[in-house]
XYZ file of C-alpha atoms in Angstrom:
671
model
C 0.000 0.000 0.000
C 1.523 3.347 -1.087
C 1.981 6.357 1.121
C -1.032 8.691 1.325
C -0.768 11.730 -0.966
C -0.257 14.845 1.158
C 0.145 17.495 -1.533
C -2.386 20.042 -2.783
C -1.578 19.790 -6.521
C -2.207 16.464 -8.264
C -2.559 15.179 -11.828
C -5.589 16.633 -13.612
C -8.211 13.934 -14.330
C -8.948 15.043 -17.923
C -5.481 16.186 -18.859
C -4.809 17.067 -22.518
C -1.426 18.708 -23.133
C -2.315 19.961 -26.607
C -5.566 21.556 -25.474
C -3.846 23.199 -22.505
C -1.051 24.538 -24.720
C -3.638 26.104 -27.030
C -5.517 27.620 -24.064
C -2.320 29.232 -22.786
C -1.489 30.560 -26.271
C -4.963 32.118 -26.529
C -4.592 33.653 -23.054
C -1.425 35.460 -24.166
C -2.214 36.538 -27.730
C -3.413 39.997 -28.652
C -3.276 43.043 -26.385
C -2.731 42.117 -22.758
C -3.046 38.643 -21.293
C -5.704 36.683 -19.429
C -3.806 36.227 -16.166
C -6.702 34.515 -14.426
C -6.845 31.828 -17.108
C -3.063 31.319 -16.930
C -2.922 30.909 -13.170
C -6.038 28.710 -13.042
C -4.652 26.313 -15.640
C -1.077 26.116 -14.394
C -2.009 25.669 -10.712
C -4.419 22.833 -11.546
C -1.809 20.714 -13.357
C 1.020 18.705 -11.806
C 4.626 19.537 -12.654
C 4.918 16.468 -14.890
C 1.846 17.645 -16.812
C 3.286 21.151 -17.107
C 6.385 19.697 -18.794
C 4.115 17.961 -21.328
C 2.285 21.259 -21.921
C 5.593 23.018 -22.475
C 6.649 20.408 -25.050
C 3.249 20.571 -26.782
C 3.420 24.386 -26.868
C 6.767 24.314 -28.663
C 5.544 21.608 -31.045
C 2.334 23.470 -31.933
C 3.524 27.096 -31.982
C 7.308 26.886 -32.395
C 7.872 29.024 -29.327
C 9.147 28.425 -25.805
C 6.310 28.679 -23.296
C 8.499 30.017 -20.473
C 9.855 32.779 -22.754
C 6.308 33.826 -23.669
C 5.212 33.810 -20.017
C 8.181 35.994 -19.082
C 7.256 38.428 -21.850
C 3.548 38.631 -20.957
C 3.715 38.650 -17.166
C 5.520 40.901 -14.705
C 6.813 41.093 -11.152
C 6.415 38.429 -8.510
C 3.505 36.837 -10.353
C 5.762 36.208 -13.351
C 8.488 34.723 -11.139
C 6.013 32.373 -9.483
C 4.454 31.147 -12.746
C 7.877 30.605 -14.325
C 9.029 28.584 -11.291
C 5.912 26.422 -11.578
C 6.812 25.674 -15.178
C 10.338 24.463 -14.396
C 11.122 20.833 -13.438
C 11.808 20.746 -9.635
C 15.451 19.699 -9.976
C 16.184 22.483 -12.451
C 14.596 25.081 -10.196
C 16.662 23.843 -7.231
C 19.722 24.070 -9.479
C 18.888 27.664 -10.416
C 18.277 28.627 -6.778
C 21.667 27.242 -5.735
C 23.376 28.876 -8.714
C 21.870 32.236 -7.727
C 22.829 31.616 -4.085
C 26.537 31.195 -4.798
C 27.129 33.520 -7.747
C 28.662 36.949 -7.354
C 29.852 38.520 -4.125
C 28.457 36.867 -1.017
C 26.524 33.642 -0.602
C 22.872 33.051 0.305
C 23.638 30.449 2.957
C 20.000 30.158 4.047
C 18.974 29.015 0.568
C 21.811 26.471 0.427
C 20.895 25.154 3.864
C 17.179 24.855 3.131
C 17.599 22.938 -0.120
C 20.439 20.595 0.813
C 19.150 19.811 4.317
C 15.647 18.904 3.142
C 15.994 16.987 -0.126
C 15.896 13.181 -0.422
C 18.720 11.154 -1.974
C 16.851 10.979 -5.276
C 16.177 14.721 -5.285
C 19.863 15.422 -4.571
C 20.983 13.191 -7.452
C 18.503 14.884 -9.803
C 19.686 18.306 -8.612
C 23.356 17.501 -9.277
C 22.505 16.229 -12.769
C 20.285 19.240 -13.554
C 23.012 21.665 -12.421
C 25.529 19.977 -14.714
C 23.058 20.015 -17.620
C 21.969 23.638 -17.134
C 25.334 25.266 -16.342
C 27.944 22.786 -17.552
C 29.598 22.865 -14.128
C 30.084 20.488 -11.220
C 27.858 21.510 -8.306
C 30.159 20.088 -5.648
C 33.137 22.037 -6.998
C 31.133 25.275 -7.061
C 29.935 24.767 -3.472
C 33.487 23.990 -2.300
C 34.749 27.133 -4.026
C 32.163 29.335 -2.325
C 32.054 27.964 1.256
C 34.547 26.993 3.932
C 35.241 25.049 7.130
C 32.887 22.521 8.673
C 29.957 24.183 6.894
C 31.544 23.249 3.554
C 32.277 19.676 4.708
C 28.679 19.040 5.746
C 27.333 20.475 2.477
C 29.633 18.143 0.531
C 28.398 15.155 2.556
C 24.773 16.105 1.831
C 25.548 16.540 -1.883
C 26.544 12.878 -2.097
C 22.920 11.844 -1.562
C 24.006 8.718 0.294
C 21.869 8.909 3.440
C 20.741 5.433 4.460
C 17.155 4.690 3.492
C 14.453 4.620 6.164
C 14.264 0.839 6.271
C 17.854 0.858 7.555
C 17.642 1.087 11.344
C 20.603 -0.345 13.217
C 19.021 -0.910 16.622
C 22.318 -1.987 18.155
C 23.873 1.312 16.971
C 21.180 3.675 18.274
C 22.554 3.883 21.811
C 26.144 3.933 20.564
C 25.467 6.785 18.113
C 23.718 8.785 20.841
C 26.675 8.246 23.168
C 29.132 9.162 20.378
C 27.288 12.453 19.786
C 27.348 13.177 23.513
C 31.050 12.346 23.766
C 31.768 14.520 20.702
C 30.206 17.597 22.287
C 28.773 17.907 25.771
C 31.158 15.429 27.426
C 34.403 17.105 26.415
C 36.163 20.436 26.122
C 35.738 21.468 22.509
C 33.704 19.682 19.869
C 34.441 16.792 17.516
C 32.608 18.270 14.511
C 33.570 15.348 12.271
C 31.487 12.963 14.382
C 28.434 15.221 14.081
C 28.943 15.450 10.308
C 29.372 11.711 9.834
C 26.335 10.671 11.871
C 23.875 13.429 10.932
C 24.882 13.335 7.280
C 24.584 9.584 6.686
C 22.263 7.752 9.084
C 18.653 7.140 8.040
C 15.844 9.440 9.179
C 14.128 6.849 11.371
C 17.442 5.747 12.881
C 18.347 9.342 13.784
C 14.927 9.964 15.315
C 15.630 7.081 17.698
C 19.140 8.403 18.301
C 17.753 11.836 19.234
C 15.378 10.239 21.769
C 18.259 8.276 23.289
C 20.459 11.383 23.303
C 17.810 13.226 25.313
C 18.028 10.567 28.018
C 21.829 10.658 28.151
C 22.355 14.426 27.993
C 19.112 15.524 29.681
C 18.802 18.102 26.924
C 17.751 18.000 23.291
C 20.201 17.511 20.438
C 19.159 20.964 19.211
C 20.219 22.603 22.478
C 23.563 20.806 22.333
C 24.161 21.960 18.759
C 23.390 25.551 19.785
C 25.895 25.404 22.629
C 28.620 23.435 20.796
C 28.545 24.810 17.228
C 28.309 28.289 15.725
C 27.633 30.316 12.597
C 26.478 28.778 9.328
C 27.588 25.322 10.456
C 25.294 25.552 13.496
C 22.377 26.718 11.313
C 22.961 23.893 8.835
C 23.096 21.199 11.505
C 19.958 22.567 13.176
C 18.173 22.478 9.815
C 19.245 18.853 9.288
C 17.954 17.908 12.744
C 14.683 19.741 12.168
C 14.197 17.949 8.842
C 14.942 14.618 10.520
C 12.306 15.348 13.152
C 9.684 16.796 10.790
C 10.130 18.322 7.347
C 6.615 19.823 7.421
C 7.431 21.674 10.647
C 10.779 22.805 9.219
C 9.038 24.310 6.183
C 6.246 25.786 8.302
C 8.889 27.718 10.262
C 10.624 28.837 7.063
C 7.317 30.048 5.596
C 6.457 31.975 8.740
C 9.835 33.695 8.790
C 9.469 34.563 5.094
C 6.282 36.554 5.767
C 6.487 37.958 9.295
C 7.387 41.559 9.951
C 7.850 44.253 7.324
C 8.472 42.934 3.826
C 8.333 39.409 2.453
C 11.170 37.057 1.481
C 9.459 36.204 -1.801
C 12.156 33.866 -3.131
C 11.815 31.672 -0.036
C 8.020 31.834 -0.112
C 7.862 30.889 -3.802
C 10.481 28.143 -3.510
C 8.721 26.363 -0.649
C 5.156 26.784 -1.886
C 6.078 25.371 -5.298
C 8.457 22.606 -4.198
C 6.142 21.203 -1.489
C 2.816 21.584 -3.312
C 2.968 18.000 -4.624
C 4.637 16.474 -1.562
C 3.445 17.573 1.901
C 1.672 20.933 1.736
C -1.280 19.598 3.766
C 1.062 18.658 6.611
C 2.920 21.979 6.371
C -0.393 23.799 6.664
C -1.323 21.930 9.820
C 2.122 22.361 11.374
C 1.877 26.069 10.599
C -1.450 26.341 12.397
C -0.195 24.178 15.252
C 2.807 26.426 15.898
C 1.552 29.907 15.016
C -2.189 29.775 15.857
C -2.973 31.074 12.383
C -3.544 29.309 9.090
C -0.942 29.515 6.337
C -3.773 30.543 4.003
C -4.629 33.575 6.140
C -1.014 34.642 6.504
C -0.499 34.517 2.720
C -3.738 36.453 2.287
C -2.582 39.166 4.695
C 0.988 39.404 3.371
C 0.637 39.301 -0.436
C -1.600 40.798 -3.111
C -3.015 40.509 -6.617
C -2.479 37.574 -8.964
C 0.609 36.633 -6.987
C -1.551 36.116 -3.908
C -4.230 34.193 -5.821
C -1.631 31.819 -7.230
C -0.047 31.184 -3.822
C -3.476 30.528 -2.299
C -4.180 27.975 -5.050
C -0.947 26.186 -4.128
C -1.846 26.372 -0.443
C -5.125 24.664 -1.231
C -7.416 25.787 1.585
C -7.989 27.678 4.805
C -7.566 25.356 7.808
C -9.021 27.945 10.193
C -12.335 27.627 8.361
C -12.153 23.895 7.708
C -11.202 22.990 11.285
C -9.313 19.946 10.053
C -6.759 18.115 12.157
C -4.457 15.697 10.375
C -2.975 12.604 12.047
C 0.520 13.661 11.000
C 0.165 16.950 12.885
C -1.134 15.086 15.938
C 1.998 12.921 15.878
C 4.151 16.051 15.710
C 2.205 17.591 18.599
C 2.748 14.399 20.608
C 6.496 14.565 19.988
C 6.575 18.268 20.924
C 4.860 17.546 24.263
C 7.136 14.551 24.825
C 10.254 16.676 24.312
C 8.770 19.370 26.557
C 8.088 16.804 29.296
C 11.555 15.209 29.067
C 13.713 18.302 28.713
C 15.324 19.661 31.855
C 15.923 23.294 30.984
C 18.457 25.269 32.973
C 16.852 28.683 33.352
C 19.317 31.557 33.174
C 18.818 35.226 33.815
C 20.977 38.018 32.433
C 21.270 40.185 35.567
C 23.433 38.758 38.349
C 25.055 39.921 41.572
C 27.427 42.821 40.936
C 30.975 42.144 42.089
C 32.568 44.659 44.491
C 29.095 45.886 45.421
C 29.014 48.875 47.785
C 25.460 50.074 48.560
C 26.676 53.262 50.256
C 28.776 54.247 47.251
C 25.876 53.490 44.880
C 23.435 55.467 47.035
C 25.757 58.488 47.028
C 26.297 58.192 43.254
C 22.543 58.083 42.624
C 21.963 61.124 44.839
C 24.705 63.013 43.011
C 23.136 62.061 39.657
C 19.872 63.697 40.743
C 21.213 66.853 42.442
C 21.376 70.241 40.865
C 20.205 71.277 37.424
C 19.347 68.334 35.180
C 19.683 64.629 35.844
C 22.572 62.315 34.999
C 20.412 59.581 33.499
C 23.407 57.606 32.221
C 24.737 57.067 35.754
C 21.303 56.043 37.036
C 20.881 53.558 34.200
C 24.383 52.147 34.604
C 23.967 51.482 38.332
C 20.395 50.177 38.334
C 20.759 47.881 35.306
C 23.957 46.294 36.638
C 22.720 45.392 40.132
C 20.568 42.418 41.095
C 17.179 43.103 42.674
C 18.477 42.112 46.110
C 21.319 44.617 45.736
C 18.889 47.327 44.605
C 16.897 46.814 47.809
C 20.082 47.332 49.822
C 20.696 50.550 47.882
C 17.134 51.739 48.688
C 17.614 51.049 52.381
C 21.060 52.673 52.472
C 19.786 55.715 50.532
C 17.157 56.281 53.231
C 19.473 55.691 56.203
C 22.295 57.869 54.830
C 20.301 60.654 53.222
C 16.894 60.474 54.895
C 15.190 60.360 51.504
C 13.024 57.855 49.622
C 14.968 56.713 46.540
C 11.830 55.735 44.584
C 10.244 59.131 45.237
C 13.400 60.927 44.085
C 13.656 58.815 40.925
C 9.994 59.419 40.179
C 10.444 63.192 40.396
C 13.617 63.245 38.286
C 12.696 60.835 35.484
C 9.720 60.744 33.155
C 7.613 58.546 30.881
C 8.863 55.081 29.961
C 12.315 55.561 31.471
C 10.687 56.409 34.793
C 8.435 53.324 34.650
C 11.353 51.074 33.767
C 13.763 52.342 36.438
C 11.056 52.302 39.132
C 10.103 48.756 38.104
C 13.712 47.651 38.503
C 13.990 49.310 41.916
C 10.844 47.668 43.341
C 10.823 44.275 45.020
C 9.287 41.498 42.861
C 6.105 41.618 44.981
C 5.786 45.428 44.677
C 6.349 45.251 40.932
C 3.760 42.491 40.453
C 1.176 44.472 42.450
C 1.817 47.577 40.336
C 1.503 45.521 37.143
C -1.714 43.922 38.342
C -3.332 47.220 39.223
C -2.316 48.842 35.944
C -3.823 45.892 34.083
C -7.215 46.413 35.808
C -7.876 42.710 35.098
C -9.750 43.464 31.890
C -7.043 41.782 29.844
C -5.474 38.389 30.256
C -1.884 39.529 30.093
C -1.194 40.738 33.624
C -2.643 38.077 35.874
C -1.979 35.198 33.498
C 1.583 36.455 33.183
C 1.792 36.362 36.982
C 0.321 32.955 37.688
C 1.765 30.977 34.807
C 5.153 31.846 36.248
C 5.654 29.039 38.735
C 9.211 30.285 39.339
C 7.799 33.353 41.115
C 5.353 31.524 43.381
C 7.639 32.154 46.349
C 6.647 35.834 46.233
C 2.944 35.104 45.825
C 1.881 35.275 49.517
C 3.603 38.660 49.755
C 1.772 39.869 46.649
C -1.608 39.035 48.190
C -0.697 40.864 51.416
C 0.832 43.926 49.770
C -2.049 44.195 47.310
C -4.505 44.455 50.202
C -2.344 47.044 51.977
C -1.921 49.120 48.813
C -5.497 49.058 47.506
C -7.652 48.308 50.597
C -9.243 45.283 48.959
C -8.245 41.698 48.334
C -6.936 40.562 44.969
C -9.977 38.289 44.641
C -12.387 41.181 45.312
C -10.614 43.296 42.701
C -10.972 40.526 40.141
C -14.639 40.007 41.014
C -15.472 43.688 40.535
C -13.667 43.986 37.187
C -14.486 40.718 35.357
C -17.331 38.285 34.812
C -18.299 34.776 33.730
C -15.830 31.962 33.151
C -13.007 34.449 32.726
C -13.573 35.719 36.257
C -13.643 32.161 37.590
C -10.351 31.345 35.847
C -8.659 34.416 37.328
C -10.031 33.719 40.822
C -8.788 30.136 40.574
C -5.326 31.359 39.568
C -5.375 34.012 42.277
C -5.537 31.315 44.952
C -1.885 30.520 44.225
C -2.665 26.845 44.800
C -1.001 25.190 41.811
C 0.389 21.796 42.787
C 4.089 21.047 43.116
C 5.776 18.620 40.710
C 3.819 15.343 41.183
C 6.791 13.001 40.860
C 5.008 10.426 43.006
C 1.529 10.898 41.565
C -0.063 7.680 40.356
C -0.320 7.176 36.605
C -4.008 6.422 37.094
C -4.651 10.032 38.053
C -3.090 11.255 34.832
C -5.193 8.817 32.827
C -8.333 9.938 34.636
C -7.559 13.554 33.786
C -6.912 12.655 30.156
C -10.319 11.005 30.085
C -11.852 14.095 31.673
C -10.365 16.260 28.934
C -11.508 13.865 26.222
C -15.043 13.809 27.638
C -15.046 17.589 27.868
C -14.389 17.884 24.123
C -17.827 16.387 23.475
C -19.569 18.488 26.114
C -21.294 21.856 25.788
C -19.034 24.949 25.977
C -19.783 25.617 29.653
C -18.831 22.102 30.736
C -15.749 22.217 28.527
C -14.496 25.403 30.169
C -15.257 24.051 33.664
C -13.312 20.828 33.047
C -10.364 22.611 31.475
C -10.279 25.207 34.268
C -10.271 22.570 37.013
C -7.182 20.938 35.507
C -5.225 23.780 33.852
C -5.431 26.128 36.837
C -4.411 23.663 39.561
C -2.036 21.004 38.220
C 1.724 21.474 38.114
C 3.414 22.297 34.835
C 5.408 19.024 34.613
C 2.228 17.066 35.251
C 0.259 19.023 32.645
C 2.930 18.331 30.016
C 2.455 14.610 30.535
C -1.329 14.960 30.505
C -1.314 16.922 27.227
C 1.074 14.406 25.668
C -1.252 11.530 26.565
C -4.259 13.547 25.421
C -2.785 13.745 21.905
C -2.163 9.998 21.876
C -5.681 9.170 23.092
C -7.682 11.663 21.041
C -5.480 12.442 17.985
C -6.023 16.113 18.847
C -3.802 18.793 20.329
C -5.059 20.681 23.354
C -4.351 24.047 21.698
C -6.561 23.178 18.737
C -9.451 22.286 21.050
C -9.129 25.604 22.885
C -8.934 27.558 19.645
C -11.952 25.836 18.106
C -14.268 25.548 21.109
C -13.579 28.697 23.168
C -13.619 32.417 22.509
C -12.704 35.817 23.900
C -10.824 36.239 27.170
C -11.466 32.620 28.222
C -9.733 31.334 25.092
C -6.844 33.787 25.545
C -6.404 32.786 29.183
C -6.415 29.048 28.434
C -4.032 29.560 25.536
C -1.629 31.552 27.707
C -1.532 28.778 30.305
C -1.043 25.979 27.754
C 1.666 27.837 25.806
C 3.531 28.537 29.018
C 3.203 24.930 30.141
C 4.743 23.811 26.849
C 7.671 26.244 26.884
C 7.703 29.236 29.194
C 10.664 31.095 27.621
C 8.997 30.655 24.215
C 5.762 32.103 25.600
C 7.537 35.221 26.859
C 9.550 35.529 23.631
C 6.255 35.606 21.734
C 4.836 38.195 24.156
C 7.916 40.403 23.612
C 7.601 40.109 19.837
C 3.925 41.101 19.959
C 4.762 44.019 22.247
C 7.178 45.475 19.661
C 5.874 44.468 16.236
C 3.845 46.756 14.000
C 3.171 50.438 14.576
C 3.777 51.511 18.136
C 5.181 49.561 21.074
C 3.331 48.153 24.071
C 5.848 49.665 26.474
C 4.118 48.421 29.630
C 4.258 44.802 28.477
C 7.840 45.226 27.280
C 8.993 46.721 30.595
C 7.041 44.190 32.663
C 8.588 41.165 30.970
C 12.140 42.511 30.700
C 12.197 43.505 34.377
C 10.499 40.424 35.817
C 12.452 37.873 33.758
C 15.893 39.487 33.911
C 17.004 37.351 36.872
C 15.007 34.229 35.976
C 15.178 33.166 32.327
C 15.835 36.147 30.043
C 18.828 34.320 28.559
C 16.495 31.455 27.543
C 13.926 33.925 26.226
C 16.621 35.494 24.040
C 17.411 32.098 22.486
C 13.744 31.361 21.803
C 13.237 34.823 20.295
C 16.148 34.355 17.906
C 15.012 30.886 16.837
C 11.397 31.881 16.206
C 11.810 35.330 14.688
C 15.193 35.017 12.974
C 16.343 38.244 14.635
C 17.912 38.846 18.010
C 15.963 40.444 20.844
C 18.844 42.929 21.049
C 18.210 44.044 17.449
C 14.454 44.326 18.002
C 14.874 46.512 21.075
C 17.326 48.780 19.238
C 14.959 49.236 16.293
C 11.608 49.328 18.053
C 12.326 51.458 21.146
C 13.843 54.872 21.645
C 13.192 56.115 25.150
C 14.183 52.997 27.077
C 16.392 51.224 24.559
C 19.736 51.552 26.337
C 18.579 50.329 29.734
C 16.635 47.464 28.149
C 19.741 46.448 26.239
C 21.768 46.520 29.451
C 19.247 44.221 31.127
C 19.137 42.024 28.031
C 22.874 41.501 27.673
C 23.879 41.626 31.344
C 27.083 43.413 30.369
C 27.871 45.759 27.483
C 31.366 47.075 27.028
C 30.165 50.315 25.517
C 26.872 51.848 24.531
C 25.853 55.084 22.954
C 25.188 57.684 25.605
C 22.432 60.200 25.203
C 20.007 57.753 23.535
C 17.594 57.878 26.470
C 15.941 61.218 26.779
C 12.537 62.590 27.718
């Protein structure tokens, strides 16, 4: 039995090459061209059929179809139609030729193509390159790249990866140990071992190796590659690993990065949409929705226009947000994602640490001097506050009062203004004071503040103080404040979270309890919306994060559905947003905050309150991890985003972000 077809473009049932060639000729003759007819015909024929049409066109009209299309069409639409008319191997050959010609190399294009193609596709690519350009592809790649990056590309160009029916069970544990010994277990890295194993073993074999590696290293192979390798070689090896795990997810990430933010990487978008349209576009669509909570169809619709957009949407094949489909392949990927999340022991790292040679009296005097007289020395204030841990800042506050008889926060508030004032005051407060301020500013009408507080199990030690200080500050309990500002299931969720009663890690909890909760979730999916929200709330708001990861993993296995998809489909408004925030944080908390930071800065205007809240609260917990997640998801560093998107608070945010900066431009922070 053959593998199920997962593409969106298939052979046309009543295909007639001669008739299609004539229809295309008619669409292009005379003044102007019938673009709708061209795109409808070409996107409803497979690539093999398009090659027959091209041959028939030349036979009937003595002209080259691609030349005529180039003449009649323009812009990105022309590029897309021409790519559709090329054989896949020849288009890959052209993309690589363009990537390595002239000054500079498009390494991302090289990585994408060579990391993702099968042995057969690689062999066809090498032959097509030779036929089209009369050159040896391997020699051209060697001449344009260097180091371990070059060596791995050469290995991939051989197209000699073992086939998937080759799984050496006795070698799985040995290969995992060899990878560990080549990197994590020694000073320096044996890159040759990584190249040999990742470049030659079969996909299924390596998937088993990665699982075994996780057990040995207590971290994923991806995390080890990030810590052991660097530059283009690191990016190539990560792409290989991602393709081993799931090519659809790899391409979903590439498509997202091609369209997010200002501008579109059209070459990448065209290359993937065309090359995967007859292979696994259905799976890519579902992986896209699974990871980004938005359909690929909708993102293309929002990011492109005209005939170019209509052609891409034809290749995409449908809007999953409307269809509500959930494919088994995506469920398997979701299961693996939850499994990795449950197994991985992440070492959380902040970026702000204890300052060496700390002298609170000296700092207090320096801060007072910075605020005396005409004007304020903001640079000194920023330099001191951003380089001290929160515990040290509290010592400075106390010393400032005992030495000078003044309230440091009051002085800072009078001397600074706007976002800089909010940021510096936030850094100077205790965690409990800062959380209370954030809660009150949020007024509970949005999910962000209280969900942000209670999903953070690392800050639960301050929670009793928050409840007490909130009452002292606002003369009402946190629960009363929630009750007066919210309603319905959303209110009940927030009140449940406000109890601060989430369980500890249930290492000794019986498996039967997990199974019972999985059954509860499965039953809830068939219940009315009210029952669904009640069941989800009782579990999501009280169970520990490690336990919930295992529950969600088992839920996928039992129901073939991912918990996020159920929430998205069955819930709405603030309830949906709250549930989503909890689940995303359970899966990967640094990733959740990286996404929140991106949303705070993208588009016109910046959500400065959210930006300040996250940067301050996470600076001593996991901002280093958040930085890594931000870079991986958005293909740009958090450092770069802050520099571009903020003006008033950029320097102090960058100091918090990097922990130490040798030099920074003074005078960038002003009123």
